Tab-separated table of C-alpha atoms in Angstrom:
chain	number	residue	atom	x	y	z
A	328	MET	CA	-136.120	-137.970	166.522
A	329	THR	CA	-135.882	-138.545	162.985
A	330	PRO	CA	-137.470	-140.794	160.053
A	331	ARG	CA	-134.192	-142.914	158.925
A	332	ASP	CA	-133.485	-146.091	156.788
A	333	PRO	CA	-132.741	-148.935	158.651
A	334	SER	CA	-130.172	-149.562	154.894
A	335	GLN	CA	-128.696	-146.740	155.325
A	336	ASP	CA	-127.571	-146.967	159.723
A	337	PRO	CA	-123.783	-146.317	160.201
A	338	SER	CA	-123.424	-148.452	162.448
A	339	ARG	CA	-124.339	-151.713	160.500
A	340	GLY	CA	-122.252	-153.640	158.644
A	341	PRO	CA	-122.946	-153.794	154.819
A	342	SER	CA	-125.872	-155.734	154.600
A	343	GLY	CA	-127.693	-153.474	156.686
A	344	LYS	CA	-128.555	-156.567	159.949
A	345	ASN	CA	-125.076	-156.449	161.444
A	346	PRO	CA	-124.695	-153.523	163.618
A	347	SER	CA	-122.280	-152.666	165.983
A	348	ARG	CA	-121.759	-151.277	168.999
A	349	TRP	CA	-119.098	-149.380	168.523
A	350	SER	CA	-118.840	-147.751	164.584
A	351	ASP	CA	-119.805	-144.129	166.083
A	352	LEU	CA	-117.247	-142.861	168.836
A	353	ASP	CA	-119.820	-139.753	169.553
A	354	ARG	CA	-122.659	-142.293	171.119
A	355	PRO	CA	-120.597	-145.511	172.420
A	356	PRO	CA	-123.245	-147.591	174.124
A	357	LEU	CA	-124.705	-147.971	177.906
A	358	ASP	CA	-123.049	-149.922	180.240
A	359	ALA	CA	-126.112	-151.888	181.490
A	360	ALA	CA	-124.036	-153.264	184.800
A	361	ALA	CA	-122.858	-149.892	185.815
A	362	LEU	CA	-126.029	-148.119	185.994
A	363	ARG	CA	-127.557	-150.910	187.884
A	364	ARG	CA	-124.550	-151.018	190.446
A	365	ALA	CA	-126.115	-146.832	190.739
A	366	LEU	CA	-129.756	-147.041	190.968
A	367	VAL	CA	-130.434	-149.921	192.042
A	368	ARG	CA	-130.432	-150.421	195.646
A	369	GLU	CA	-131.824	-151.875	198.335
A	370	GLY	CA	-134.972	-149.803	200.010
A	371	GLY	CA	-134.769	-147.186	196.540
A	372	LEU	CA	-137.663	-147.013	193.982
A	373	TRP	CA	-136.418	-148.381	191.150
A	374	THR	CA	-135.928	-152.774	191.143
A	375	GLY	CA	-135.050	-153.687	187.885
A	376	LEU	CA	-133.077	-151.738	184.546
A	377	GLU	CA	-132.257	-153.374	181.279
A	378	VAL	CA	-131.175	-152.263	178.013
A	379	LEU	CA	-132.814	-153.197	174.698
A	380	GLU	CA	-129.766	-153.443	171.742
A	381	ARG	CA	-133.307	-152.114	169.600
A	382	THR	CA	-136.698	-152.044	170.062
A	383	GLY	CA	-139.988	-150.368	168.254
A	384	SER	CA	-141.508	-149.717	171.321
A	385	THR	CA	-140.409	-149.238	174.664
A	386	ASN	CA	-143.640	-147.832	176.529
A	387	ALA	CA	-145.108	-151.031	175.109
A	388	ASP	CA	-142.270	-153.277	175.939
A	389	LEU	CA	-143.268	-152.418	179.084
A	390	VAL	CA	-146.648	-151.842	179.067
A	391	ALA	CA	-146.814	-155.752	177.566
A	392	ARG	CA	-144.627	-156.830	180.839
A	393	ALA	CA	-146.819	-154.160	183.835
A	394	GLU	CA	-150.052	-156.572	182.190
A	395	THR	CA	-148.934	-160.055	182.268
A	396	GLY	CA	-146.761	-159.656	186.583
A	397	THR	CA	-143.758	-160.123	184.470
A	398	ALA	CA	-142.390	-156.042	185.403
A	399	GLY	CA	-143.518	-154.369	188.528
A	400	GLU	CA	-143.312	-151.255	189.841
A	401	GLY	CA	-139.398	-149.459	189.867
A	402	ALA	CA	-138.545	-151.561	185.969
A	403	VAL	CA	-137.024	-150.090	183.769
A	404	LEU	CA	-136.045	-150.316	180.128
A	405	VAL	CA	-133.949	-148.636	178.163
A	406	ALA	CA	-133.435	-148.827	174.894
A	407	GLU	CA	-130.605	-147.663	172.131
A	408	GLU	CA	-132.783	-147.246	169.658
A	409	GLN	CA	-136.320	-147.582	168.911
A	410	THR	CA	-137.724	-148.151	166.019
A	411	ALA	CA	-141.820	-147.327	166.682
A	412	GLY	CA	-140.726	-144.821	169.342
A	413	ARG	CA	-144.825	-143.036	170.053
A	414	GLY	CA	-144.826	-139.631	170.982
A	415	ARG	CA	-148.639	-137.741	172.492
A	416	LEU	CA	-151.098	-137.757	169.551
A	417	ASP	CA	-149.977	-141.213	168.026
A	418	ARG	CA	-147.708	-139.089	166.255
A	419	ARG	CA	-144.368	-141.707	165.362
A	420	TRP	CA	-141.129	-140.775	165.743
A	421	THR	CA	-137.922	-142.446	165.334
A	422	ALA	CA	-134.195	-141.565	166.125
A	423	PRO	CA	-130.729	-142.666	165.174
A	424	ALA	CA	-128.863	-145.274	167.458
A	425	ARG	CA	-128.001	-144.406	170.849
A	426	SER	CA	-128.348	-140.313	169.927
A	427	GLY	CA	-130.477	-140.192	172.865
A	428	LEU	CA	-132.263	-141.461	175.311
A	429	PHE	CA	-134.743	-143.442	175.199
A	430	PHE	CA	-136.583	-145.166	178.438
A	431	SER	CA	-139.478	-146.481	180.397
A	432	VAL	CA	-140.577	-146.292	183.791
A	433	LEU	CA	-142.816	-148.718	185.610
A	434	LEU	CA	-144.938	-147.021	188.531
A	435	LYS	CA	-147.337	-148.437	190.739
A	436	PRO	CA	-148.565	-144.772	192.752
A	437	THR	CA	-151.373	-147.275	194.961
A	438	GLU	CA	-151.838	-145.021	197.766
A	439	VAL	CA	-152.368	-141.380	195.330
A	440	PRO	CA	-155.949	-141.243	194.191
A	441	VAL	CA	-156.388	-141.960	191.157
A	442	ALA	CA	-157.616	-138.308	190.316
A	443	ARG	CA	-154.212	-137.237	190.582
A	444	TRP	CA	-152.728	-139.393	188.427
A	445	GLY	CA	-152.845	-136.691	185.861
A	446	TRP	CA	-149.679	-135.356	187.680
A	447	LEU	CA	-147.363	-137.577	186.430
A	448	PRO	CA	-146.690	-136.525	183.050
A	449	LEU	CA	-145.828	-133.400	184.764
A	450	LEU	CA	-143.213	-134.628	187.577
A	451	THR	CA	-141.769	-136.205	184.742
A	452	GLY	CA	-141.739	-133.136	183.136
A	453	VAL	CA	-139.844	-130.896	186.381
A	454	ALA	CA	-137.303	-134.415	186.948
A	455	VAL	CA	-135.167	-134.460	183.961
A	456	ALA	CA	-135.434	-130.722	183.296
A	457	THR	CA	-133.423	-130.496	186.875
A	458	ALA	CA	-131.285	-132.970	185.851
A	459	LEU	CA	-131.239	-131.824	182.610
A	460	ALA	CA	-129.921	-128.698	183.795
A	461	ARG	CA	-127.182	-129.776	187.034
A	462	ALA	CA	-125.728	-132.968	184.952
A	463	ALA	CA	-125.580	-131.478	180.808
A	464	GLY	CA	-124.845	-127.939	182.106
A	465	VAL	CA	-128.089	-126.759	179.743
A	466	ASP	CA	-131.136	-123.781	180.692
A	467	THR	CA	-134.422	-126.228	179.637
A	468	ALA	CA	-138.409	-124.926	179.870
A	469	LEU	CA	-140.974	-126.884	179.324
A	470	LYS	CA	-143.973	-127.013	177.825
A	471	TRP	CA	-146.983	-127.751	179.330
A	472	PRO	CA	-148.091	-131.053	179.524
A	473	ASN	CA	-145.262	-132.633	178.038
A	474	ASP	CA	-142.274	-131.128	176.393
A	475	LEU	CA	-138.208	-130.774	177.240
A	476	LEU	CA	-137.385	-126.603	175.577
A	477	VAL	CA	-133.700	-125.807	175.041
A	478	THR	CA	-132.006	-122.937	173.042
A	479	VAL	CA	-130.414	-122.941	169.860
A	480	GLY	CA	-129.196	-120.845	168.900
A	481	GLN	CA	-131.025	-117.827	169.906
A	482	GLU	CA	-134.460	-120.062	168.852
A	483	GLU	CA	-136.280	-122.092	171.502
A	484	ARG	CA	-136.531	-126.341	170.604
A	485	LYS	CA	-138.123	-128.799	171.470
A	486	ALA	CA	-135.296	-131.395	172.823
A	487	GLY	CA	-137.637	-134.491	174.755
A	488	GLY	CA	-140.780	-134.879	174.948
A	489	ILE	CA	-143.064	-137.856	177.317
A	490	LEU	CA	-145.376	-140.528	177.489
A	491	ALA	CA	-147.771	-142.141	180.174
A	492	GLU	CA	-149.777	-144.853	180.014
A	493	ARG	CA	-152.293	-147.314	181.808
A	494	ALA	CA	-150.947	-150.057	182.562
A	495	GLY	CA	-153.449	-152.579	184.289
A	496	ASP	CA	-155.342	-150.693	186.925
A	497	ASP	CA	-152.742	-149.842	189.533
A	498	GLY	CA	-150.135	-149.193	187.585
A	499	LEU	CA	-149.294	-146.385	185.109
A	500	VAL	CA	-145.143	-146.491	182.225
A	501	ILE	CA	-143.841	-142.746	181.546
A	502	GLY	CA	-141.674	-142.787	178.410
A	503	VAL	CA	-139.145	-140.876	177.794
A	504	GLY	CA	-137.439	-139.020	174.825
A	505	ILE	CA	-134.083	-137.098	174.898
A	506	ASN	CA	-132.354	-136.281	171.635
A	507	VAL	CA	-128.814	-136.082	173.218
A	508	THR	CA	-126.355	-136.261	170.479
A	509	LEU	CA	-129.188	-136.066	167.204
A	510	ARG	CA	-126.206	-133.305	164.700
A	511	ARG	CA	-128.454	-130.594	162.523
A	512	ASP	CA	-128.517	-132.584	159.293
A	513	GLU	CA	-130.283	-135.273	161.410
A	514	LEU	CA	-133.379	-132.982	162.415
A	515	PRO	CA	-136.557	-134.342	161.524
A	516	VAL	CA	-137.820	-130.091	161.620
A	517	PRO	CA	-136.322	-126.672	161.701
A	518	GLN	CA	-138.077	-126.726	166.083
A	519	ALA	CA	-136.753	-130.281	166.750
A	520	GLY	CA	-133.037	-129.284	168.970
A	521	SER	CA	-130.548	-131.914	171.056
A	522	LEU	CA	-128.817	-131.239	174.255
A	523	ALA	CA	-125.197	-130.959	171.280
A	524	LEU	CA	-126.587	-128.487	169.618
A	525	ALA	CA	-127.905	-126.182	172.801
A	526	GLY	CA	-124.777	-126.610	173.590
A	527	ALA	CA	-124.288	-129.210	176.248
A	528	ALA	CA	-121.048	-129.356	178.708
A	529	GLY	CA	-121.248	-133.465	178.159
A	530	THR	CA	-123.421	-135.217	176.870
A	531	ASP	CA	-122.545	-138.774	178.188
A	532	ARG	CA	-125.284	-140.678	178.391
A	533	ASP	CA	-124.373	-142.763	181.301
A	534	PRO	CA	-124.016	-140.245	183.655
A	535	LEU	CA	-127.264	-138.709	181.846
A	536	LEU	CA	-129.478	-141.082	182.815
A	537	ARG	CA	-128.253	-141.520	186.323
A	538	ALA	CA	-128.999	-137.819	186.931
A	539	VAL	CA	-132.888	-138.115	185.946
A	540	LEU	CA	-133.273	-141.744	187.396
A	541	ARG	CA	-132.410	-140.320	191.081
A	542	SER	CA	-134.373	-136.975	190.265
A	543	LEU	CA	-137.748	-138.950	189.372
A	544	GLU	CA	-137.516	-141.004	192.473
A	545	ASP	CA	-137.342	-138.052	195.068
A	546	TRP	CA	-140.266	-136.234	193.178
A	547	TYR	CA	-141.592	-139.457	192.660
A	548	VAL	CA	-140.827	-140.136	196.522
A	549	ARG	CA	-141.579	-136.112	197.741
A	550	TRP	CA	-144.444	-136.521	195.901
A	551	ARG	CA	-146.480	-140.088	197.116
A	552	ALA	CA	-145.680	-138.879	200.459
A	553	ALA	CA	-147.865	-135.906	199.906
A	554	GLY	CA	-150.567	-138.158	199.160
A	555	GLY	CA	-150.047	-136.780	195.448
A	556	ASP	CA	-151.396	-133.695	196.251
A	557	PRO	CA	-148.197	-131.056	194.149
A	558	GLY	CA	-148.194	-127.929	195.890
A	559	ALA	CA	-147.576	-130.351	199.804
A	560	CYS	CA	-144.781	-131.021	197.819
A	561	GLY	CA	-143.316	-129.159	195.667
A	562	LEU	CA	-144.245	-129.578	192.970
A	563	GLN	CA	-146.984	-127.057	191.282
A	564	GLU	CA	-144.296	-124.090	192.261
A	565	THR	CA	-141.469	-125.828	190.712
A	566	TYR	CA	-143.514	-126.292	187.725
A	567	THR	CA	-144.411	-123.664	187.078
A	568	ALA	CA	-141.788	-121.693	187.949
A	569	GLY	CA	-140.287	-124.081	184.366
A	570	CYS	CA	-143.332	-123.843	182.670
A	571	ALA	CA	-142.253	-122.068	178.850
A	572	THR	CA	-146.020	-122.346	178.166
A	573	LEU	CA	-147.029	-119.799	180.916
A	574	GLY	CA	-147.555	-116.120	180.902
A	575	ARG	CA	-147.586	-115.801	176.524
A	576	GLN	CA	-150.645	-116.514	173.590
A	577	VAL	CA	-151.433	-120.173	172.964
A	578	ARG	CA	-153.895	-121.981	171.448
A	579	ALA	CA	-155.164	-124.956	172.760
A	580	GLU	CA	-156.073	-127.802	169.713
A	581	LEU	CA	-158.253	-129.894	171.830
A	582	PRO	CA	-160.301	-133.201	170.713
A	583	GLY	CA	-162.756	-132.900	168.756
A	584	GLY	CA	-161.763	-130.327	166.754
A	585	ARG	CA	-162.857	-127.717	168.725
A	586	ALA	CA	-159.739	-124.775	170.268
A	587	VAL	CA	-158.813	-122.415	172.525
A	588	VAL	CA	-157.206	-119.086	172.292
A	589	GLY	CA	-155.260	-116.719	174.632
A	590	GLU	CA	-153.242	-116.556	177.376
A	591	ALA	CA	-151.631	-119.017	179.886
A	592	VAL	CA	-152.115	-117.448	182.641
A	593	ALA	CA	-152.341	-120.916	185.432
A	594	VAL	CA	-151.982	-124.567	185.961
A	595	ASP	CA	-154.329	-126.012	189.189
A	596	GLY	CA	-154.392	-127.750	191.120
A	597	ASP	CA	-154.901	-131.258	188.913
A	598	GLY	CA	-152.126	-129.785	186.454
A	599	ARG	CA	-154.483	-128.705	184.064
A	600	LEU	CA	-153.446	-125.526	181.537
A	601	VAL	CA	-155.975	-122.326	182.405
A	602	ILE	CA	-156.229	-119.815	179.598
A	603	ALA	CA	-157.541	-117.244	179.610
A	604	THR	CA	-159.681	-115.392	176.514
A	605	GLU	CA	-160.413	-111.948	174.893
A	606	ASP	CA	-164.004	-113.318	176.435
A	607	GLY	CA	-162.575	-112.835	179.917
A	608	VAL	CA	-163.042	-117.269	180.296
A	609	ARG	CA	-160.821	-119.686	182.217
A	610	GLU	CA	-161.163	-122.315	180.735
A	611	PRO	CA	-158.721	-124.601	182.011
A	612	VAL	CA	-157.397	-127.244	179.415
A	613	GLY	CA	-156.530	-131.097	181.065
A	614	ALA	CA	-155.145	-132.499	177.148
A	615	GLY	CA	-155.239	-130.684	174.010
A	616	ASP	CA	-152.772	-129.899	171.645
A	617	VAL	CA	-150.916	-126.312	172.700
A	618	VAL	CA	-149.038	-124.424	169.773
A	619	HIS	CA	-147.299	-121.467	171.799
A	620	LEU	CA	-147.850	-118.075	169.785
A	621	ARG	CA	-145.772	-115.584	167.876
A	622	PRO	CA	-146.034	-112.358	169.220
A	623	ALA	CA	-148.788	-110.040	167.221
């Protein structure tokens, strides 16, 4: 994910206005019809899947559709390119066309207490990480609350992120961005990475997206059947096992300018990161930006 000048996009013609779907053979377009055949089925979670050539933000688009009643639970919106993608804390990013998986899904877990909906971004992280480990052959880890980490040259790099937004009174849109074939000269910052740079066995986005959405459906159905109880469905244990933040010294930068520094020791039943400070206080953090600190 990197800022870029659309006029310099090699997938566009000389005028910058006529994109060619096959100008970069390493980045073929997604096959929307095949994806629908594989994922949309009677009785399944996914009720529709649309692939957009270009849009500002799939999250913004799907939230708008949910609020106008033109999208229901299980809608999946995918973009080959986003021009106004958003991350946590309203951070903005763009990425080269077809270089990653950029999609949003609409969920309506109305039978689950709203107090437990905070687990959905963490659930999505587990689903994405486990799917990519199987389908791409890349070791993945999770940085609390919603970053996907891979190893590039023995360094921990961020290769993806998750953003959840309310959609009306009964819905939640979950957006996922994953760097798949981002190259070194396309990295926005040295800390960024991609599946390709991490040595992925495969970077074909069609099977990767199918694997991620099937994994997300499996975890969501289990979580919903358990009434959102993260312990009963195994989510809390699985997230804890895959969370690279636990056991490390961290600084949590909280809303309002306060910071908490200490060792990340647990993820509690509400999905909050528990930090043990030098004063012996165990402080749960439910929102904020967490920085992994280097050992002294």
